[in-house]
Structure formats: C-alpha cells, structure tokens
Amino acid sequence: MPSIPAALAASDESAPELAPARRHEDDRDAVAACQGGEREAFDRLVEKYQRDVYRLCYRYVNNHQDANDMAQEVFLKAYRALDRFRGDSSFSTWLYRIAVNTCLNFRASRKPEAAELPEALADKSQGPLERLERDEQSRLVREAVTRLPEKQRATLILKIYHDLTHEEVSAILGSTVGTVKANLFHALGNLRKMLVAEAGE
Amino acid sequence: MSHVPEPRLLDVLEGRGATDRAHVDACAQCRARLAEAQAGLALAAGAEVPEPSPVYWESLRRQVSRRVDEESERRPAFWRRVSLGHALAAAAVLAGIATFLPVAGRHPAPLPEPPLPAWSALPPAEEDEGLDVLRAVAPVVADASVPAACGGVAECAVDLSDEESQVLADRLRREIGPGKDL
C-alpha cells in the first residue's frame, strides 16, 4: 500500500536539505538577527522559504501572477510582524500560518489566469503528447484542490505538498491532530470524487 | 460492526495501525473508503505546480527586498519596534501622569480666592442704626466725617485718621464705662 509521499513539494537543488533541528536553529539565529536590526538576515529567510511560500500560494490561486503577488505579501506581513515573533513555534510554522491566512483572505472575486507561466520548465524526458496529458491532469487536480472546503484544502496542501507532519499542520491551522487527519482523509476522498465526476461529464 | 473512524483510516493509509488494518481487510465498507482515499492521494501526488524559471526566484527575492526597504523607509526603526499594544500602553501611562501630576506635586498651586459675595452683612447707610450711635457719641466725627458714600459704621471708622480714632475711642470709653473693652 502506498504511503503518503515524503516530500512531494519539488525540492530545489540550490537549497540543500537540512536536518529539522539544525534548520530551526538557523532560523532562530536569523530571526534574532532581524530583530536586532540586521536587515540582510531577513533576505536570507526569504531566500530560504520563498519556494515553499510561492508553491503554497500557487496551490490556492492556481496561477503564477497571483501566487507571486501573494508570496510577496506573505513576506511583507512576516517582516512587519517579526518583532512580535517570540519563538513559541518554529519560524516555518509561523510563516506558514501567515501564508495560509493570506491565501484565505485573498479576494475570491479575482479570477485565476488561464495561462501558465511562459518560462515554466518542461520535462524533456517525455514526449509532447505525454507532457500535454500530464500537464492537463495536473491542471485538473490543482483546480479540484482549489474547490475543496477551506480546512480540507489547507490540510491537503500542507500535508501532501509541503511534507509537514500532522502536528505541524495542526499548529498552523489551530486544529487538533485528529481533526487534521480527518480533514485530510475527507479531502482525499472528495478530490477523487470530484475528478471522477468531471471525467464522466 | 463499528467502522474505523477517518483519523485511524488515515493511519492505515500511512502504513500504521495494524489492528485497524485487520478490520479494513475484513470490512468491505471501510475497504472502499480507504481505496477512495488512496486513489485521491495518487491523483493529488501527481499534480505538480509548474516550476518557474530559476531566474524567477532571484526576481522574487529582489521584489520582496525592495518592498521591505520601502517599508523600512516609511517606518523608522524605532517605530518598527513599537507595536500597537506598546503604543497604547505608553499613551495610557502618559495620560495617567498628566491626570495625577498636579495632585501629586509637592507645591500645589494656590487655589484662587473665592469671589466676594455681592451681598453684605452691613445694612445700607440710611438703615444703619450704628451711625446714629456714632453721631451721638462723636458729634464732630459724625457731622464732619461721614461721607455721603459711607456705607455704615465700620466703613466710616476705617476712614478716620489716627487722631480721630483716638478721640472716638476716648469718648466711647466714657460712654460705655470704665473697665469695659471696646
């Protein structure tokens, strides 16, 4: 039986993987430096987390332009609030919480743009037809994810695409671990139902 | 037969929960629920976010940096450190100081003199019986020195010179009798 993938969010080669404890320690140092007035320390945090934040935003809005705007907004909010960050949670959990709230507050009236990012990298190992099919499948799934109920969508995005633990997701969303698990289970079932229904239309 | 709740079915999906796994194997309904979640997981896992150009990440970092710089210019470093809560607390303290400072001071400012009432305990000159007594005991003073504007005995007495006061006092003593205070 397949288990939930360990790291579905595409890792970037330029950002080497760190052990969680070391990563949190580095974050604490960077946050302390920011709070001490070291402006460059915030740039380091942005560089480290911009991929995660951008991808999270993309999952909500399903287009590059809005994801870009929202990612900037997330970091700006984090910068404004950084002096109030006391380290009760890890910096990444705190940042994810800001990101999820920013996504939830995003104006639903703004329609997602249909066009993908023009410079999106194509997988050259696949033929054109296979790529088209895969891209279309991805698009359908991403759109279905955006139609999930709010809590289910947030849980699925954080758990499946950002490889967070149930505890981390519960801390970000302010839910119990049991609720997170139930929401994820429902999200997966609903996603399947939506896609089957669309395929039948 | 009670079925496995969703959180525990997710544990089974993640490869944990051996006891519940046995139940799922024997229960068609739970097996179907699990299969649907598994299919949803397989679909979700394949939905990648289009990867932007590597140049984009540098662009995003610079855009954020520029906006943070603009933010810093708008808000001086001191005010970035002062949260709204701090500002409100400081304002409350200042208001308290402003309220209690005059009371708590060592040398409070003297209170203004209360205004004199327009009403006077002395009767008007034409009704002042004291003037008659004065005239009787001190004809010189009473005849010559009671001005038209004199409002009564007390005011007239105040206007007497030292010598006139002494004469009046001597005459009053003789009228009242020895050993009596004026």
mmCIF file with all atom_site columns, N, CA and C in Angstrom, chain B residues 114-142:
data_model
loop_
_atom_site.group_PDB
_atom_site.id
_atom_site.type_symbol
_atom_site.label_atom_id
_atom_site.label_alt_id
_atom_site.label_comp_id
_atom_site.label_asym_id
_atom_site.label_entity_id
_atom_site.label_seq_id
_atom_site.pdbx_PDB_ins_code
_atom_site.Cartn_x
_atom_site.Cartn_y
_atom_site.Cartn_z
_atom_site.occupancy
_atom_site.B_iso_or_equiv
_atom_site.pdbx_formal_charge
_atom_site.auth_seq_id
_atom_site.auth_comp_id
_atom_site.auth_asym_id
_atom_site.auth_atom_id
_atom_site.pdbx_PDB_model_num
ATOM 1  N N  . PRO B 1 114 ? -11.970 82.827  46.669 1.00 0.00 ? 114 PRO B N  1
ATOM 2  C CA . PRO B 1 114 ? -13.371 82.801  46.249 1.00 0.00 ? 114 PRO B CA 1
ATOM 3  C C  . PRO B 1 114 ? -13.871 84.232  46.059 1.00 0.00 ? 114 PRO B C  1
ATOM 4  N N  . PRO B 1 115 ? -14.645 84.478  45.087 1.00 0.00 ? 115 PRO B N  1
ATOM 5  C CA . PRO B 1 115 ? -15.127 85.848  44.851 1.00 0.00 ? 115 PRO B CA 1
ATOM 6  C C  . PRO B 1 115 ? -16.007 86.314  46.018 1.00 0.00 ? 115 PRO B C  1
ATOM 7  N N  . LEU B 1 116 ? -15.884 87.615  46.342 1.00 0.00 ? 116 LEU B N  1
ATOM 8  C CA . LEU B 1 116 ? -16.697 88.143  47.430 1.00 0.00 ? 116 LEU B CA 1
ATOM 9  C C  . LEU B 1 116 ? -18.160 88.187  47.012 1.00 0.00 ? 116 LEU B C  1
ATOM 10 N N  . PRO B 1 117 ? -19.004 87.825  47.933 1.00 0.00 ? 117 PRO B N  1
ATOM 11 C CA . PRO B 1 117 ? -20.416 87.864  47.551 1.00 0.00 ? 117 PRO B CA 1
ATOM 12 C C  . PRO B 1 117 ? -20.887 89.303  47.383 1.00 0.00 ? 117 PRO B C  1
ATOM 13 N N  . ALA B 1 118 ? -21.784 89.496  46.492 1.00 0.00 ? 118 ALA B N  1
ATOM 14 C CA . ALA B 1 118 ? -22.343 90.829  46.277 1.00 0.00 ? 118 ALA B CA 1
ATOM 15 C C  . ALA B 1 118 ? -23.130 91.270  47.505 1.00 0.00 ? 118 ALA B C  1
ATOM 16 N N  . TRP B 1 119 ? -23.671 90.267  48.190 1.00 0.00 ? 119 TRP B N  1
ATOM 17 C CA . TRP B 1 119 ? -24.437 90.567  49.397 1.00 0.00 ? 119 TRP B CA 1
ATOM 18 C C  . TRP B 1 119 ? -23.508 90.950  50.530 1.00 0.00 ? 119 TRP B C  1
ATOM 19 N N  . SER B 1 120 ? -23.862 91.961  51.371 1.00 0.00 ? 120 SER B N  1
ATOM 20 C CA . SER B 1 120 ? -23.041 92.365  52.512 1.00 0.00 ? 120 SER B CA 1
ATOM 21 C C  . SER B 1 120 ? -23.873 92.296  53.792 1.00 0.00 ? 120 SER B C  1
ATOM 22 N N  . ALA B 1 121 ? -23.152 91.890  54.870 1.00 0.00 ? 121 ALA B N  1
ATOM 23 C CA . ALA B 1 121 ? -23.855 91.800  56.156 1.00 0.00 ? 121 ALA B CA 1
ATOM 24 C C  . ALA B 1 121 ? -24.206 93.171  56.710 1.00 0.00 ? 121 ALA B C  1
ATOM 25 N N  . LEU B 1 122 ? -23.498 94.204  56.239 1.00 0.00 ? 122 LEU B N  1
ATOM 26 C CA . LEU B 1 122 ? -23.784 95.553  56.746 1.00 0.00 ? 122 LEU B CA 1
ATOM 27 C C  . LEU B 1 122 ? -25.040 96.123  56.079 1.00 0.00 ? 122 LEU B C  1
ATOM 28 N N  . PRO B 1 123 ? -25.882 96.795  56.889 1.00 0.00 ? 123 PRO B N  1
ATOM 29 C CA . PRO B 1 123 ? -27.069 97.411  56.288 1.00 0.00 ? 123 PRO B CA 1
ATOM 30 C C  . PRO B 1 123 ? -26.682 98.676  55.520 1.00 0.00 ? 123 PRO B C  1
ATOM 31 N N  . PRO B 1 124 ? -27.506 99.123  54.620 1.00 0.00 ? 124 PRO B N  1
ATOM 32 C CA . PRO B 1 124 ? -27.212 100.389 53.941 1.00 0.00 ? 124 PRO B CA 1
ATOM 33 C C  . PRO B 1 124 ? -27.160 101.555 54.934 1.00 0.00 ? 124 PRO B C  1
ATOM 34 N N  . ALA B 1 125 ? -26.513 102.651 54.529 1.00 0.00 ? 125 ALA B N  1
ATOM 35 C CA . ALA B 1 125 ? -26.255 103.771 55.445 1.00 0.00 ? 125 ALA B CA 1
ATOM 36 C C  . ALA B 1 125 ? -27.536 104.326 56.051 1.00 0.00 ? 125 ALA B C  1
ATOM 37 N N  . GLU B 1 126 ? -28.580 104.442 55.232 1.00 0.00 ? 126 GLU B N  1
ATOM 38 C CA . GLU B 1 126 ? -29.817 105.043 55.748 1.00 0.00 ? 126 GLU B CA 1
ATOM 39 C C  . GLU B 1 126 ? -30.526 104.169 56.786 1.00 0.00 ? 126 GLU B C  1
ATOM 40 N N  . GLU B 1 127 ? -30.149 102.854 56.780 1.00 0.00 ? 127 GLU B N  1
ATOM 41 C CA . GLU B 1 127 ? -30.783 101.943 57.750 1.00 0.00 ? 127 GLU B CA 1
ATOM 42 C C  . GLU B 1 127 ? -29.829 101.582 58.888 1.00 0.00 ? 127 GLU B C  1
ATOM 43 N N  . ASP B 1 128 ? -28.623 102.153 58.884 1.00 0.00 ? 128 ASP B N  1
ATOM 44 C CA . ASP B 1 128 ? -27.621 101.751 59.860 1.00 0.00 ? 128 ASP B CA 1
ATOM 45 C C  . ASP B 1 128 ? -27.811 102.508 61.158 1.00 0.00 ? 128 ASP B C  1
ATOM 46 N N  . GLU B 1 129 ? -28.333 101.787 62.142 1.00 0.00 ? 129 GLU B N  1
ATOM 47 C CA . GLU B 1 129 ? -28.552 102.423 63.430 1.00 0.00 ? 129 GLU B CA 1
ATOM 48 C C  . GLU B 1 129 ? -27.240 102.768 64.125 1.00 0.00 ? 129 GLU B C  1
ATOM 49 N N  . GLY B 1 130 ? -26.240 102.089 63.744 1.00 0.00 ? 130 GLY B N  1
ATOM 50 C CA . GLY B 1 130 ? -24.922 102.338 64.330 1.00 0.00 ? 130 GLY B CA 1
ATOM 51 C C  . GLY B 1 130 ? -24.442 103.764 64.062 1.00 0.00 ? 130 GLY B C  1
ATOM 52 N N  . LEU B 1 131 ? -24.863 104.330 62.939 1.00 0.00 ? 131 LEU B N  1
ATOM 53 C CA . LEU B 1 131 ? -24.447 105.696 62.611 1.00 0.00 ? 131 LEU B CA 1
ATOM 54 C C  . LEU B 1 131 ? -25.044 106.694 63.611 1.00 0.00 ? 131 LEU B C  1
ATOM 55 N N  . ASP B 1 132 ? -26.273 106.382 64.002 1.00 0.00 ? 132 ASP B N  1
ATOM 56 C CA . ASP B 1 132 ? -26.899 107.258 64.986 1.00 0.00 ? 132 ASP B CA 1
ATOM 57 C C  . ASP B 1 132 ? -26.125 107.241 66.300 1.00 0.00 ? 132 ASP B C  1
ATOM 58 N N  . VAL B 1 133 ? -25.731 106.080 66.709 1.00 0.00 ? 133 VAL B N  1
ATOM 59 C CA . VAL B 1 133 ? -24.938 105.956 67.944 1.00 0.00 ? 133 VAL B CA 1
ATOM 60 C C  . VAL B 1 133 ? -23.644 106.725 67.788 1.00 0.00 ? 133 VAL B C  1
ATOM 61 N N  . LEU B 1 134 ? -23.056 106.557 66.594 1.00 0.00 ? 134 LEU B N  1
ATOM 62 C CA . LEU B 1 134 ? -21.780 107.228 66.343 1.00 0.00 ? 134 LEU B CA 1
ATOM 63 C C  . LEU B 1 134 ? -21.933 108.741 66.416 1.00 0.00 ? 134 LEU B C  1
ATOM 64 N N  . ARG B 1 135 ? -23.029 109.196 65.813 1.00 0.00 ? 135 ARG B N  1
ATOM 65 C CA . ARG B 1 135 ? -23.241 110.652 65.836 1.00 0.00 ? 135 ARG B CA 1
ATOM 66 C C  . ARG B 1 135 ? -23.448 111.145 67.283 1.00 0.00 ? 135 ARG B C  1
ATOM 67 N N  . ALA B 1 136 ? -24.117 110.327 68.025 1.00 0.00 ? 136 ALA B N  1
ATOM 68 C CA . ALA B 1 136 ? -24.403 110.739 69.396 1.00 0.00 ? 136 ALA B CA 1
ATOM 69 C C  . ALA B 1 136 ? -23.156 110.818 70.252 1.00 0.00 ? 136 ALA B C  1
ATOM 70 N N  . VAL B 1 137 ? -22.308 109.857 70.067 1.00 0.00 ? 137 VAL B N  1
ATOM 71 C CA . VAL B 1 137 ? -21.124 109.834 70.933 1.00 0.00 ? 137 VAL B CA 1
ATOM 72 C C  . VAL B 1 137 ? -19.982 110.666 70.374 1.00 0.00 ? 137 VAL B C  1
ATOM 73 N N  . ALA B 1 138 ? -20.003 110.904 69.085 1.00 0.00 ? 138 ALA B N  1
ATOM 74 C CA . ALA B 1 138 ? -18.900 111.656 68.471 1.00 0.00 ? 138 ALA B CA 1
ATOM 75 C C  . ALA B 1 138 ? -19.462 112.620 67.453 1.00 0.00 ? 138 ALA B C  1
ATOM 76 N N  . PRO B 1 139 ? -20.098 113.717 67.973 1.00 0.00 ? 139 PRO B N  1
ATOM 77 C CA . PRO B 1 139 ? -20.750 114.637 67.027 1.00 0.00 ? 139 PRO B CA 1
ATOM 78 C C  . PRO B 1 139 ? -19.800 115.215 65.987 1.00 0.00 ? 139 PRO B C  1
ATOM 79 N N  . VAL B 1 140 ? -18.579 115.446 66.394 1.00 0.00 ? 140 VAL B N  1
ATOM 80 C CA . VAL B 1 140 ? -17.624 116.057 65.443 1.00 0.00 ? 140 VAL B CA 1
ATOM 81 C C  . VAL B 1 140 ? -17.357 115.125 64.275 1.00 0.00 ? 140 VAL B C  1
ATOM 82 N N  . VAL B 1 141 ? -17.074 113.923 64.694 1.00 0.00 ? 141 VAL B N  1
ATOM 83 C CA . VAL B 1 141 ? -16.753 112.927 63.660 1.00 0.00 ? 141 VAL B CA 1
ATOM 84 C C  . VAL B 1 141 ? -17.958 112.662 62.782 1.00 0.00 ? 141 VAL B C  1
ATOM 85 N N  . ALA B 1 142 ? -19.066 112.466 63.478 1.00 0.00 ? 142 ALA B N  1
ATOM 86 C CA . ALA B 1 142 ? -20.262 112.092 62.728 1.00 0.00 ? 142 ALA B CA 1
ATOM 87 C C  . ALA B 1 142 ? -20.710 113.201 61.787 1.00 0.00 ? 142 ALA B C  1
#
